[in-house]
Structures are given as C-alpha cells and as structure tokens.
Coordinates of C-alpha atoms in Angstrom, one line a residue:
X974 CA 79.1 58.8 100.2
X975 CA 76.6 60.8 102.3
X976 CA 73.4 62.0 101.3
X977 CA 74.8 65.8 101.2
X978 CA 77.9 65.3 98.8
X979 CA 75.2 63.3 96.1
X980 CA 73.2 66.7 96.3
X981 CA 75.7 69.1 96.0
X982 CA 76.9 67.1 92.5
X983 CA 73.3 67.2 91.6
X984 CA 71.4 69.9 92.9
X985 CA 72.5 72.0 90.2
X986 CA 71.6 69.7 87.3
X987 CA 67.7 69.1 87.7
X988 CA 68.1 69.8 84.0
X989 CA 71.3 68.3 82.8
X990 CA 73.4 68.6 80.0
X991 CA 75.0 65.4 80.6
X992 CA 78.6 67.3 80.8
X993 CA 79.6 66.3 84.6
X994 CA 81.3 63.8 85.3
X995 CA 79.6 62.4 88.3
X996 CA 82.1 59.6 88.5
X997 CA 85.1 61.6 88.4
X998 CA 83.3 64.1 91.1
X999 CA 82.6 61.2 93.7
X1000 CA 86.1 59.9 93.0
X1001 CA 87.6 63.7 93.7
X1002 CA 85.9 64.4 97.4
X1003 CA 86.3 60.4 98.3
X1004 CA 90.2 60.6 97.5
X1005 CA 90.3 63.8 99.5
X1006 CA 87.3 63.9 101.9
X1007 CA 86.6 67.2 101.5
X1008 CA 82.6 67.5 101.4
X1009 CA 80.9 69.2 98.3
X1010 CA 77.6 71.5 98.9
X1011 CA 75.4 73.4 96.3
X1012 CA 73.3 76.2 97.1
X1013 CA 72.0 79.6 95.9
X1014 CA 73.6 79.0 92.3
X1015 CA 76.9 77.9 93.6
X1016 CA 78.5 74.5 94.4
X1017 CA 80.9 74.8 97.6
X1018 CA 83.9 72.2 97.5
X1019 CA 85.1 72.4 101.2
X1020 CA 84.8 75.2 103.5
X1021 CA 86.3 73.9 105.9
X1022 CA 88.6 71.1 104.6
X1023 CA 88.6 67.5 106.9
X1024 CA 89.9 69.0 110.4
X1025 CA 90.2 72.3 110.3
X1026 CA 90.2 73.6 113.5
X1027 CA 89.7 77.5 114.2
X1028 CA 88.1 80.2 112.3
X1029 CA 88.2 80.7 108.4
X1030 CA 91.5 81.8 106.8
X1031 CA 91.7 85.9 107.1
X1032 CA 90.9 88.4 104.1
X1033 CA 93.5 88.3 101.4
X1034 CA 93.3 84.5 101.3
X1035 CA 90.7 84.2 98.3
X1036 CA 91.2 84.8 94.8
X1037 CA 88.9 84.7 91.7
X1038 CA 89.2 82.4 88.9
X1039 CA 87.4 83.9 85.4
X1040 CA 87.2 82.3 81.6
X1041 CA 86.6 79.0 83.1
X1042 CA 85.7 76.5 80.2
X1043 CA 81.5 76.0 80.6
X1044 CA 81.7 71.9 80.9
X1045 CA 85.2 72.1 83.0
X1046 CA 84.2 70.8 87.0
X1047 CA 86.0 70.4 90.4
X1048 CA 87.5 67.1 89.1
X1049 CA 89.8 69.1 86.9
X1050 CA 90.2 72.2 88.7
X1051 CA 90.7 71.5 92.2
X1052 CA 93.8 69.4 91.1
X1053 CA 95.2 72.3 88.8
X1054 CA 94.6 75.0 92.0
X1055 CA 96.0 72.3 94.6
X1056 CA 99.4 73.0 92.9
X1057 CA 99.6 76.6 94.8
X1058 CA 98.6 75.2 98.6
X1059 CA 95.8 73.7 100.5
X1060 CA 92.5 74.7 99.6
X1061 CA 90.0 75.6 102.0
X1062 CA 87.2 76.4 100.1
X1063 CA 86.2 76.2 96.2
X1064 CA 83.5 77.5 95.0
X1065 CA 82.1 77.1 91.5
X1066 CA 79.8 79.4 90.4
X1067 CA 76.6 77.0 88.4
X1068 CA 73.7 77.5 86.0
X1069 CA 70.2 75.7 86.2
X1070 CA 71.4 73.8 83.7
X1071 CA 74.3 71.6 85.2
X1072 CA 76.7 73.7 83.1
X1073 CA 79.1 76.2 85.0
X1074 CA 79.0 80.1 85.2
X1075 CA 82.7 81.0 84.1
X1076 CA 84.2 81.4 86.9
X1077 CA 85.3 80.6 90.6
X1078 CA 86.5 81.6 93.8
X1079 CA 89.2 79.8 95.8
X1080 CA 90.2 80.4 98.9
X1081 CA 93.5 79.1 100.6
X1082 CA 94.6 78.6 104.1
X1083 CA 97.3 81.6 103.5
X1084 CA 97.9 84.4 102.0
X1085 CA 101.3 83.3 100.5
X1086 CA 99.2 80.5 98.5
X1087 CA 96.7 82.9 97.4
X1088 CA 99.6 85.2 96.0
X1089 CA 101.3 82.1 94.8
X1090 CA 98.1 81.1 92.9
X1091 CA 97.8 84.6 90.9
X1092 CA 101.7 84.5 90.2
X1093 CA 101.5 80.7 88.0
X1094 CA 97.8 80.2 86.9
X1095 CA 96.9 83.4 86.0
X1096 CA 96.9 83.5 82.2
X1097 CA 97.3 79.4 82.8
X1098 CA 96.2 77.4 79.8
X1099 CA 93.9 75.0 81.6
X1100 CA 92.9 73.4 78.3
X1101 CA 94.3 73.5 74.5
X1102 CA 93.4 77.6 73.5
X1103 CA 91.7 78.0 77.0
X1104 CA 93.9 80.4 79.7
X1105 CA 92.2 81.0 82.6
X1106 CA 93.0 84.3 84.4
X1107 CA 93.6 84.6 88.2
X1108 CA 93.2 87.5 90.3
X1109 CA 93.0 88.4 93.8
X1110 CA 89.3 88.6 95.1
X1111 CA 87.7 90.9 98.1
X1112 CA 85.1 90.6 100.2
X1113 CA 83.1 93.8 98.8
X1114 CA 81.1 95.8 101.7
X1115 CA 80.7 98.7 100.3
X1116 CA 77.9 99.8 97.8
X1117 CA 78.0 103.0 96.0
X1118 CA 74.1 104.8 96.2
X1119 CA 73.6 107.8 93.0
X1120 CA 71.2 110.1 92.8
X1121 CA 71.0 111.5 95.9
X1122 CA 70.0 115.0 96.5
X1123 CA 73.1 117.6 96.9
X1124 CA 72.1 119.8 99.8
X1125 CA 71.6 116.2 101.9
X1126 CA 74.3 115.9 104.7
X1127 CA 76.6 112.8 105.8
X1128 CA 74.3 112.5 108.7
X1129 CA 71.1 112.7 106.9
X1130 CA 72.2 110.2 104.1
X1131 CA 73.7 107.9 107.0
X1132 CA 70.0 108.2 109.2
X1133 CA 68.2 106.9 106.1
X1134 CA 70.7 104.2 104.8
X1135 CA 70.4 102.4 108.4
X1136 CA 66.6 103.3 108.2
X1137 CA 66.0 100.9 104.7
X1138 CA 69.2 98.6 105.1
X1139 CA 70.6 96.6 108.3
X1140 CA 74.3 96.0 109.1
X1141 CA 75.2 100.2 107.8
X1142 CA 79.0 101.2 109.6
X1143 CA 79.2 104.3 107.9
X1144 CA 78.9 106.4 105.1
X1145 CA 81.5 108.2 102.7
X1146 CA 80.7 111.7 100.9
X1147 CA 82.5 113.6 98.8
X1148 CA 81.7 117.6 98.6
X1149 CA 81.2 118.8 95.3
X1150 CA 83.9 120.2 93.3
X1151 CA 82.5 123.4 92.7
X1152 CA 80.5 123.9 95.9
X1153 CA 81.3 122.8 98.8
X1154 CA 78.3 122.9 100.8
X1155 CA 77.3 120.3 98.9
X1156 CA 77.6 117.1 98.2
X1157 CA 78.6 115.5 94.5
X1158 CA 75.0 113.5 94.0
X1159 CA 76.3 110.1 95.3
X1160 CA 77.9 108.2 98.9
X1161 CA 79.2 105.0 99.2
X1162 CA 77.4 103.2 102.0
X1163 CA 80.2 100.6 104.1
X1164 CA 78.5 97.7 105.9
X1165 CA 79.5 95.3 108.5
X1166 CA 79.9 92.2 106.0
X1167 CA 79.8 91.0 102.4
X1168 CA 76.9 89.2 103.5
X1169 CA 74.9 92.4 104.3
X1170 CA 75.7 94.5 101.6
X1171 CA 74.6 91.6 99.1
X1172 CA 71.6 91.9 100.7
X1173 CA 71.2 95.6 101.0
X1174 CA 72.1 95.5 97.5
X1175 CA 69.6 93.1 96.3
X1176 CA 67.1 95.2 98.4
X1177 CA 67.8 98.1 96.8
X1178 CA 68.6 97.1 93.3
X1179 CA 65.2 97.1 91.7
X1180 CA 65.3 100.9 90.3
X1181 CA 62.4 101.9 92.1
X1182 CA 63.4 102.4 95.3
X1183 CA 63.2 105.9 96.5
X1184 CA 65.0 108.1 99.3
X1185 CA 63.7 111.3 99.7
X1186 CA 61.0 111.1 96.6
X1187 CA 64.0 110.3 94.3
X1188 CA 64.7 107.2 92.6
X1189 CA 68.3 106.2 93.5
X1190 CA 70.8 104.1 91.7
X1191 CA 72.7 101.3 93.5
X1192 CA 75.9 99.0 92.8
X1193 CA 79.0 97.5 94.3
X1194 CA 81.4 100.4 94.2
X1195 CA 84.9 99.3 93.6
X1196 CA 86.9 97.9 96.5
X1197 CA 89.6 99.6 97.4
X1198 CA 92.9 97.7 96.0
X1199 CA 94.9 96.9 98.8
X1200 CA 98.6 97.1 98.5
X1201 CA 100.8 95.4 100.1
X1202 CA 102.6 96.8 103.1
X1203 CA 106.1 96.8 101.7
X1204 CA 105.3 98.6 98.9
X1205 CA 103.2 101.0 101.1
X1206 CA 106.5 101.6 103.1
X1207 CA 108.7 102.4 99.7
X1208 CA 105.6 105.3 99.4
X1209 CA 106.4 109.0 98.7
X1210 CA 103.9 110.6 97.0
X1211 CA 100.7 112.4 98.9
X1212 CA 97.1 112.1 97.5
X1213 CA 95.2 115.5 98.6
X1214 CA 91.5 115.2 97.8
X1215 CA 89.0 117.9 98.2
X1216 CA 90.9 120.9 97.0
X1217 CA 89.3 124.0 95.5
X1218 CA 89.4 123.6 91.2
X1219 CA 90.9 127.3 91.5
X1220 CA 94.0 126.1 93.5
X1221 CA 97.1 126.2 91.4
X1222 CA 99.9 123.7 91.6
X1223 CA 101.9 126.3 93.4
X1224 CA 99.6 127.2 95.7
X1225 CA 99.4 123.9 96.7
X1226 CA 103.6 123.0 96.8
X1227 CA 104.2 126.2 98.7
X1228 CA 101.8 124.7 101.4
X1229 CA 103.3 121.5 101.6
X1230 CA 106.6 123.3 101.7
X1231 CA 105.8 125.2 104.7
X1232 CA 106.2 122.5 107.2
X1233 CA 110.1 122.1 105.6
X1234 CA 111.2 124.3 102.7
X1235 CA 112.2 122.0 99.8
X1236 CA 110.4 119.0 100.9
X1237 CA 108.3 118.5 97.6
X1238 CA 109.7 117.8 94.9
X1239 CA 106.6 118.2 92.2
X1240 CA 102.4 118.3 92.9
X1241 CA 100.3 117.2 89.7
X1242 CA 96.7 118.8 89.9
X1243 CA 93.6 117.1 88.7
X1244 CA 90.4 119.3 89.2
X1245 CA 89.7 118.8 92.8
X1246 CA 92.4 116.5 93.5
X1247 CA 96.3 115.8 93.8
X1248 CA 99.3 113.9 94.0
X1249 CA 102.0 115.6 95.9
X1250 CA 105.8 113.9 95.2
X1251 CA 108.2 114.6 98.0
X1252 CA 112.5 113.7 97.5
X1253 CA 112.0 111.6 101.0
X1254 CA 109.6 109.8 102.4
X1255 CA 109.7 110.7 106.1
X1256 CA 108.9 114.3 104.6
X1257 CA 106.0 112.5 103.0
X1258 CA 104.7 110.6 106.2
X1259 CA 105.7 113.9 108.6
X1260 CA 103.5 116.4 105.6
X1261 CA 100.4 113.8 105.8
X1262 CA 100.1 114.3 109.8
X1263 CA 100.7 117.9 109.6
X1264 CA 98.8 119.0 106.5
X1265 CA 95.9 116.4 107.0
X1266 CA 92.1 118.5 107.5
X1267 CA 94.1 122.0 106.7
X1268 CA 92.1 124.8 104.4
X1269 CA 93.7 125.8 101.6
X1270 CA 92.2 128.6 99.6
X1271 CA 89.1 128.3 101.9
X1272 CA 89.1 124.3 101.2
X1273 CA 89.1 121.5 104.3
X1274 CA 91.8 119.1 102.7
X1275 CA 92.2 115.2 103.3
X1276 CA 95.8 113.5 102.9
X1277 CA 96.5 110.3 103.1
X1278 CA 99.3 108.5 100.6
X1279 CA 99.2 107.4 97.4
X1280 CA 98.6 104.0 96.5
X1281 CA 100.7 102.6 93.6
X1282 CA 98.9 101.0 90.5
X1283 CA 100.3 97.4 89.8
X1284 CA 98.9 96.9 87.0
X1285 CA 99.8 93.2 86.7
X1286 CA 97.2 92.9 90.1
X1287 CA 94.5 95.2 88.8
X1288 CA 93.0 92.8 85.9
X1289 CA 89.3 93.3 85.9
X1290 CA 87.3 90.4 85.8
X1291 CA 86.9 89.2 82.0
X1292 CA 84.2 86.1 81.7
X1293 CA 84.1 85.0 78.3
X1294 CA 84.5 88.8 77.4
X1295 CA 81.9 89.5 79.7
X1296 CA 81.6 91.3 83.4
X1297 CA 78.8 89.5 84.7
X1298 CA 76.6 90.8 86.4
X1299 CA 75.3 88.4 89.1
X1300 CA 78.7 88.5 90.6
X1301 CA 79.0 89.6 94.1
X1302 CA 82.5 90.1 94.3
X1303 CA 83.2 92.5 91.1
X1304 CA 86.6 93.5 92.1
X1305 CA 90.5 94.8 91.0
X1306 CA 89.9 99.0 89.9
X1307 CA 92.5 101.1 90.7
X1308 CA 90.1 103.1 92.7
X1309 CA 89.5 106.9 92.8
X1310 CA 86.6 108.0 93.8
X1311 CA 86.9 111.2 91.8
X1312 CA 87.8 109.3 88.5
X1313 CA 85.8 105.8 89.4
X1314 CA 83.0 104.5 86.4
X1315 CA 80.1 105.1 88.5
X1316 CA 81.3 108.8 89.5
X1317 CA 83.2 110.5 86.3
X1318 CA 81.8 112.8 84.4
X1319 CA 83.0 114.4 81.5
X1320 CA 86.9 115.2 82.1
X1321 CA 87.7 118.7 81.8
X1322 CA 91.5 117.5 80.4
X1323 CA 92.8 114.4 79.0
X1324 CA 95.8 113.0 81.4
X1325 CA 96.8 110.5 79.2
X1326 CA 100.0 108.8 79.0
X1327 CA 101.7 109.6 75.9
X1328 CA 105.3 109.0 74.9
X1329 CA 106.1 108.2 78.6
X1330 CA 104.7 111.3 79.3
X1331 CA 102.0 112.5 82.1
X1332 CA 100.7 115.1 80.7
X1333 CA 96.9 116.5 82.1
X1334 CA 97.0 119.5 79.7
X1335 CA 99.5 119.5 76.7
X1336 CA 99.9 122.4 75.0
X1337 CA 97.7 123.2 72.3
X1338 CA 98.5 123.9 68.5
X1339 CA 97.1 127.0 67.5
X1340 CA 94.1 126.0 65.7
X1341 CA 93.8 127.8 62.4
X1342 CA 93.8 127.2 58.4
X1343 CA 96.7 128.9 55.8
X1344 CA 96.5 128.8 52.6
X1345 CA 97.0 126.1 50.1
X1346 CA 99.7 127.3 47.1
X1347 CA 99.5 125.2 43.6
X1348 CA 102.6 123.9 43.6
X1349 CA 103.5 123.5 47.3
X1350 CA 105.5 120.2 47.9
X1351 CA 103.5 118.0 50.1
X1352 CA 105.5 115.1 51.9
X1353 CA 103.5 112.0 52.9
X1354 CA 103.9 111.2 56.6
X1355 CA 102.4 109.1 59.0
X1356 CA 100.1 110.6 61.9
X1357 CA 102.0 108.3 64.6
X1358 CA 105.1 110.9 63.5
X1359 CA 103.1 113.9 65.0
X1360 CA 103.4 115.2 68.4
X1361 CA 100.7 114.4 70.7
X1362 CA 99.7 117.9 70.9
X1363 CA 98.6 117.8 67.0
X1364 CA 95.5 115.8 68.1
X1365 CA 92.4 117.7 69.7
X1366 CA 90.4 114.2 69.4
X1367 CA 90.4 112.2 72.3
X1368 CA 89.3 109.3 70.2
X1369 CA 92.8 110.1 67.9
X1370 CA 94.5 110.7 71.2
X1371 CA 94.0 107.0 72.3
X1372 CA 94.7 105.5 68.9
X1373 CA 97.8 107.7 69.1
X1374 CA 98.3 105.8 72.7
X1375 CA 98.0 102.7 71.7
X1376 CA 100.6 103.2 68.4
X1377 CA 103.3 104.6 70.6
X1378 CA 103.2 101.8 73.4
X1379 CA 103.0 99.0 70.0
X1380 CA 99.4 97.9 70.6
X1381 CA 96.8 97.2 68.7
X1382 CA 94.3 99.6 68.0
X1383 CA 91.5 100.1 70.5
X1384 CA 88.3 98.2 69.4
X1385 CA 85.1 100.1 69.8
X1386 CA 82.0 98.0 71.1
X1387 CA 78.8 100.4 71.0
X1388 CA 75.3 99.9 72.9
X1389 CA 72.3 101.7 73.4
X1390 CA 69.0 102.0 75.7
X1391 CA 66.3 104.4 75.4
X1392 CA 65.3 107.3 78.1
X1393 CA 62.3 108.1 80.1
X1394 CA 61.3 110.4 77.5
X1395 CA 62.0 108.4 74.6
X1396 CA 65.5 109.1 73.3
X1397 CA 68.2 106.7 72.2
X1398 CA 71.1 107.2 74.5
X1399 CA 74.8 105.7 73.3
X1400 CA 77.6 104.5 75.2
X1401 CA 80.7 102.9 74.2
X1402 CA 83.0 99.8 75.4
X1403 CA 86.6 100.1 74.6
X1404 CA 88.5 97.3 74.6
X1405 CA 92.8 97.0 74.4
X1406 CA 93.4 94.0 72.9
X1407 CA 97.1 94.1 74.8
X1408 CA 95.9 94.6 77.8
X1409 CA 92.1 92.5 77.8
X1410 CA 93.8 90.4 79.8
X1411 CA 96.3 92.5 82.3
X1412 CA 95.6 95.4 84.1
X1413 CA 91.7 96.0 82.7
X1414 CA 89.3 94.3 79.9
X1415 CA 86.9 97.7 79.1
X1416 CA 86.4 100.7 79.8
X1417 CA 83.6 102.1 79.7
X1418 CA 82.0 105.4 81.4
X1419 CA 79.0 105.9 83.1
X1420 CA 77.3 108.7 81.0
X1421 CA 75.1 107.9 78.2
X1422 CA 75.3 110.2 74.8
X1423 CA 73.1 111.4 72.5
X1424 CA 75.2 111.5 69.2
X1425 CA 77.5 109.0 68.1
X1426 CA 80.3 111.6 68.0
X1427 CA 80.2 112.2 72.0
X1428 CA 79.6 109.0 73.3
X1429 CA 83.1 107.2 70.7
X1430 CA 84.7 110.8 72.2
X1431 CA 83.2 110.3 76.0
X1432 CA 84.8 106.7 75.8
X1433 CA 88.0 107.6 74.5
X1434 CA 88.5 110.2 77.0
X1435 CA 87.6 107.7 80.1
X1436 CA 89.9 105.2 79.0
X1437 CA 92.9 107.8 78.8
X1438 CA 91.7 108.7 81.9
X1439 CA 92.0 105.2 83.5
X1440 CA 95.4 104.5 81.5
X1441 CA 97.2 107.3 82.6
X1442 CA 99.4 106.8 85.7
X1443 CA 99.8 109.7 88.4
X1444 CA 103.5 108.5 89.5
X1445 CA 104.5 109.1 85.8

C-alpha cells in the first residue's frame, strides 16, 4: 500500500475518534485499486479510477449525497453507490476529528449513472432509521454580490468585480422594478470555474470588504436547475422578465398575440415578471424570437422559456436538519431571480397554491364587523371548511395549505441576531414536515423583522411564494 493511500486514511484523524475502520479502508482501495487522497477537509476516493484515459466525466455526472451517518466511511459507502455505475470520484467531506461531515459527492463516468443513482438511493435507508438523500450536484460558478449601489451600471459593476477577483466572465443585473434606470441593489457575478468562484468567494466573504465605500454581501447564488432537454422540448409556456409593475395581463397577451392572433392561451403576472402559456408550442418558440428585447409600455423585455419545477429533483440539501455552510456546492432551488432567498423582499401578493388553485391575488372578503343578536344560532365549523379567501393571514394561509394537500402543519423554527445599532432582528425557518425531504427542507427569507408578528408573517408568505407553482 503506498505511502499516499496511508495518508489519505489518516490525514484526517490527527485526533481520532477511533470510528474508522482502517482495516476495512485498506481492504476497500486494495480490492479495487482505486487510490484514496485527503486534503483541504475532504478525503478523495478516486478521481480518476485505475486507467482512465481522457478528461474527467462532463457536468451532470456528480451528485451529492446528505444525512450521511457521522461514523459511516468509504468501506460502506462506496459499495452501496457502486450499485448505480462506475465511480470515478468519491469524495467524503471530513472533520479534524476523524469523524465525517454528513455528506458526499460522487461522481460517475455517465450521466445515466448519475440519474440512476438519484432514482434508487435517494431516500435509501443506508442503515436501520438512517435514509440518505441523493440529489443531483452542480458545479456552482456563479456568486450573487448585495449591496451594491443602484445608479451603478453592468459595466461599472463588471470593471470592479474583475478589478478584486480573477477568472470574472460576466455579470448579470436586473433593473429595478420600479425604475428602470436603475439597478435592484445586487448582480450575480459568473466566473470561469467552480474553482475560482470558491475562491472569489472566500476572498470576499469576510463582511468587510467594500466596493465603492459600501460594505457588500456575498454568497453562492443558486444554480440554475437544469432540465433536461426532453422536457425542454414538451415546453409551452414563455417567462418575460423585466416588465413594467403597471403592465396588465392584457396588455401583455395582446402583445404576444400580435405576432398570430389567438396564439396565447393565458399570461399570469407577478410584479415585474411573467409566464405567458401558448395552445402550441411552435407559437411558443416562434413568440420568444420575435418578442425577445421588445418595449412594452416603455419597458426593454427578456423572453426565454419556462423551465418546469420537478419537484422530485429540486430537494435542497438537508444535513442532519442542517444547510451547512462550508459547502461549496449549495445546490437544487427552483431559481428565479426575482423570487430567489437572497433577492425577495416583501411580496406584494401571496401566489400560493391553494385547492389546486394558482391564485396571486384572491379575492378579498369585505372586511367588516355586524352585529352579534342574543339568541343567534351559531354552528361549530372547522377553519379548513372556509374558502381560502376568508384568511388575510399569510401565516393562516399556509396552515390552510398544508390542511388541504393532507400535511402536517408547518413547524416554525425562530432565530435572531442583533443590528449595527443595537436592535434584535427576527427571522423565521419554516419547515414542511412532508416535504423536508422532497422538493425543499426550509424556507426561509432573507429580511430580518423587528416584531415577532412580521417576521412568523414574512416567513409564511416566502414559503407560499416558493410552493406555488406558475404552470398551475
């Protein structure tokens, strides 16, 4: 056994717990003479396996592994993930103290093993109690940059991000919703590679750094979820960003229409954005080319289509009930920009799905009080027997939610931090028991409150935000 495999079992483990099996380890890479490598807090079975020839396997080969049991090793799990295709790199994610992180990545030689993986060991019980979950991973190179001043341009922003960082491609900025000469306060910066966004990341990271005399924030913003070019081809449904908030629905449909009369079958509006349906989807594909960079109502609009939530593939990464934070592949959001964590403010409407129901804006019940008769029969009812439009509460809106689809009430997780000027600021974690392990395991917004009452109502809101679906 060379000098390099003994290291990579023990590098890890100057302080050990006595939980690896050094044995069964030795055994594991001699029986299949892959080498085994530890470095920067992570232990690399493989990469590449015993002759490979040619470059690594493409993007879309890797998928991440969470709620790994702490004293489980590559003994046990290399033969449980061997079951799915040939493995060209494992990578097991250690502490200091010989004990692992939680979690993994593996990457196969194909995409069809990496898809094979996610469809029998996600949710696998690996031991007695213990079920793993499985997701695709993504190489993350793009990092989203807040608190940037608003009358700063693309170019600007893009001059100084290449100025502090190395390996910059481009940068993406959004104009605000209400003025569009300016931009929304944030950019997401695209790099060459992983490998230098990590470390423009970890350069940036601190909380002090400063562009323009204002301390920014930094953080992986969400990959894009890829989708999978057969579905893409079934697509039929538009997403128009950058539209004026005073554009109607109409508006909107009667432009799309112009190209051929009839074409659209319904447009559902959210603030600055929306998802135009069309009966066909050459009308779809023929509408994006036309309509793409047009004005409306004064407005330069982008088109491109709609990518479908699959909300079996968009399970967020759930270690031990945590998100951890020294991961540098956080992955799986359904991304919007417009509607991500690190970007939402408060909604102006609650598009929740309720009763099968899309619905942005249901009507409202006129809000008033009548009188109260002695003698006036009163029938005991259940709230879940009430129209969703009964509820002005986000926070009942959600519980309302979670009734109608048979779940579990949401559970409320609350923390806290204090400002610069010495307030206590509140934010809350929602968790869905159903679904902790499906499509998502929180949600939880990126604006802090003040009073209890906003941030439980803040939180509610995001999460019907997040659990509505725009096809509906």
């Amino acid at each position: 056994m060379n000098e390099e495999n003994i290291d990579g079992i023990n590098g890890c483990s100057k302080v050990r717990t006595g939980t690896q099996n050094e044995a069964a380890l030795l055994a594991l890479m001699e029986k299949t003479g892959y080498n085994m490598v530890q470095e920067n807090g992570q232990r690399k079975f493989g990469g590449p396996p015993p002759g490979w020839e040619g470059p690594p396997p493409p993007r879309g080969c890797e998928v991440f592994v969470g709620k790994i049991p702490r004293d489980m090793y590559e003994d046990e799990l290399v033969p449980v993930f061997e079951r799915a295709g040939k493995i060209y790199e494992f990578r097991l994610m250690m502490e200091f103290s010989g004990e692992n992180r939680g979690y993994a990545f593996v990457m196969y030689t194909t995409k069809e093993e990496a898809q094979l993986a996610i469809r029998i060991l996600n949710n696998y019980e690996i031991r007695p109690g213990k079920f793993i979950g499985v997701c695709v991973s993504l190489d993350n190179c793009r990092l989203f940059i807040g608190a940037i001043p608003k009358e700063k341009k693309k170019e600007e922003i893009l001059d100084e991000m290449k100025k502090v960082t190395e390996g910059v491609v481009d940068v993406i900025v959004y104009p605000s919703a209400t003025d569009k000469t300016k931009n929304r306060g944030f950019a997401f910066v695209e790099y060459e590679s992983h490998r230098a966004a990590a470390m423009a990341r970890r350069k940036l990271i601190p909380g002090t750094f400063q562009l323009w005399g204002h301390t920014i924030q930094v953080d992986w913003a969400d990959p894009e979820k890829e989708v999978d070019e057969e579905t893409m081809q079934r697509v039929k449904v538009l997403y128009v960003r950058n539209l004026m908030i005073s554009t109607t629905e109409e508006t909107i449909k009667a432009e799309f229409n112009k190209f051929k009369p009839g074409a659209v079958e319904r447009v559902k509006k959210l603030r600055d954005y929306a998802f135009v349906h069309f009966f066909n989807r050459e009308d779809a594909v023929a509408a994006m080319s036309v309509m793409n960079g047009k004005c409306i109502d004064g407005a330069s609009i982008e088109v491109t289509l709609a990518k479908p939530v699959n909300k079996e593939s968009t399970w967020r990464q759930h270690l031990n009930g945590q998100i951890s934070p020294n991961s540098e592949n956080l992955i799986v959001f359904a991304n919007k920009e417009e509607s991500h964590p690190k970007t939402l403010g408060k909604p102006p409407t609650l598009p929740a799905r309720l009763n099968g129901q899309h619905s942005p804006s249901p009507p409202e019940i006129e809000r008033c009080t009548y009188p109260f008769f002695p003698g006036t029969k009163l029938t005991p009812i259940s709230m879940y027997s009430l129209k969703s439009n009964h509820f002005n509460s986000a926070v009942m809106h959600l519980d309302y939610y979670c009734n109608k689809n048979n779940w579990a009430p949401p559970e409320y997780y609350l923390y806290s931090t204090t400002s610069q000027d010495g307030k206590v600021l509140l934010v809350y974690k929602i968790v869905i028991p159903a679904i902790a392990n499906g499509s998502q395991s929180y949600f939880m917004p990126d604006k802090l409150c003040t009073t209890l009452e906003d941030a439980k109502e803040l939180a509610a809101q995001f999460t019907l935000l997040h659990l509505g679906d725009p096809d509906d």
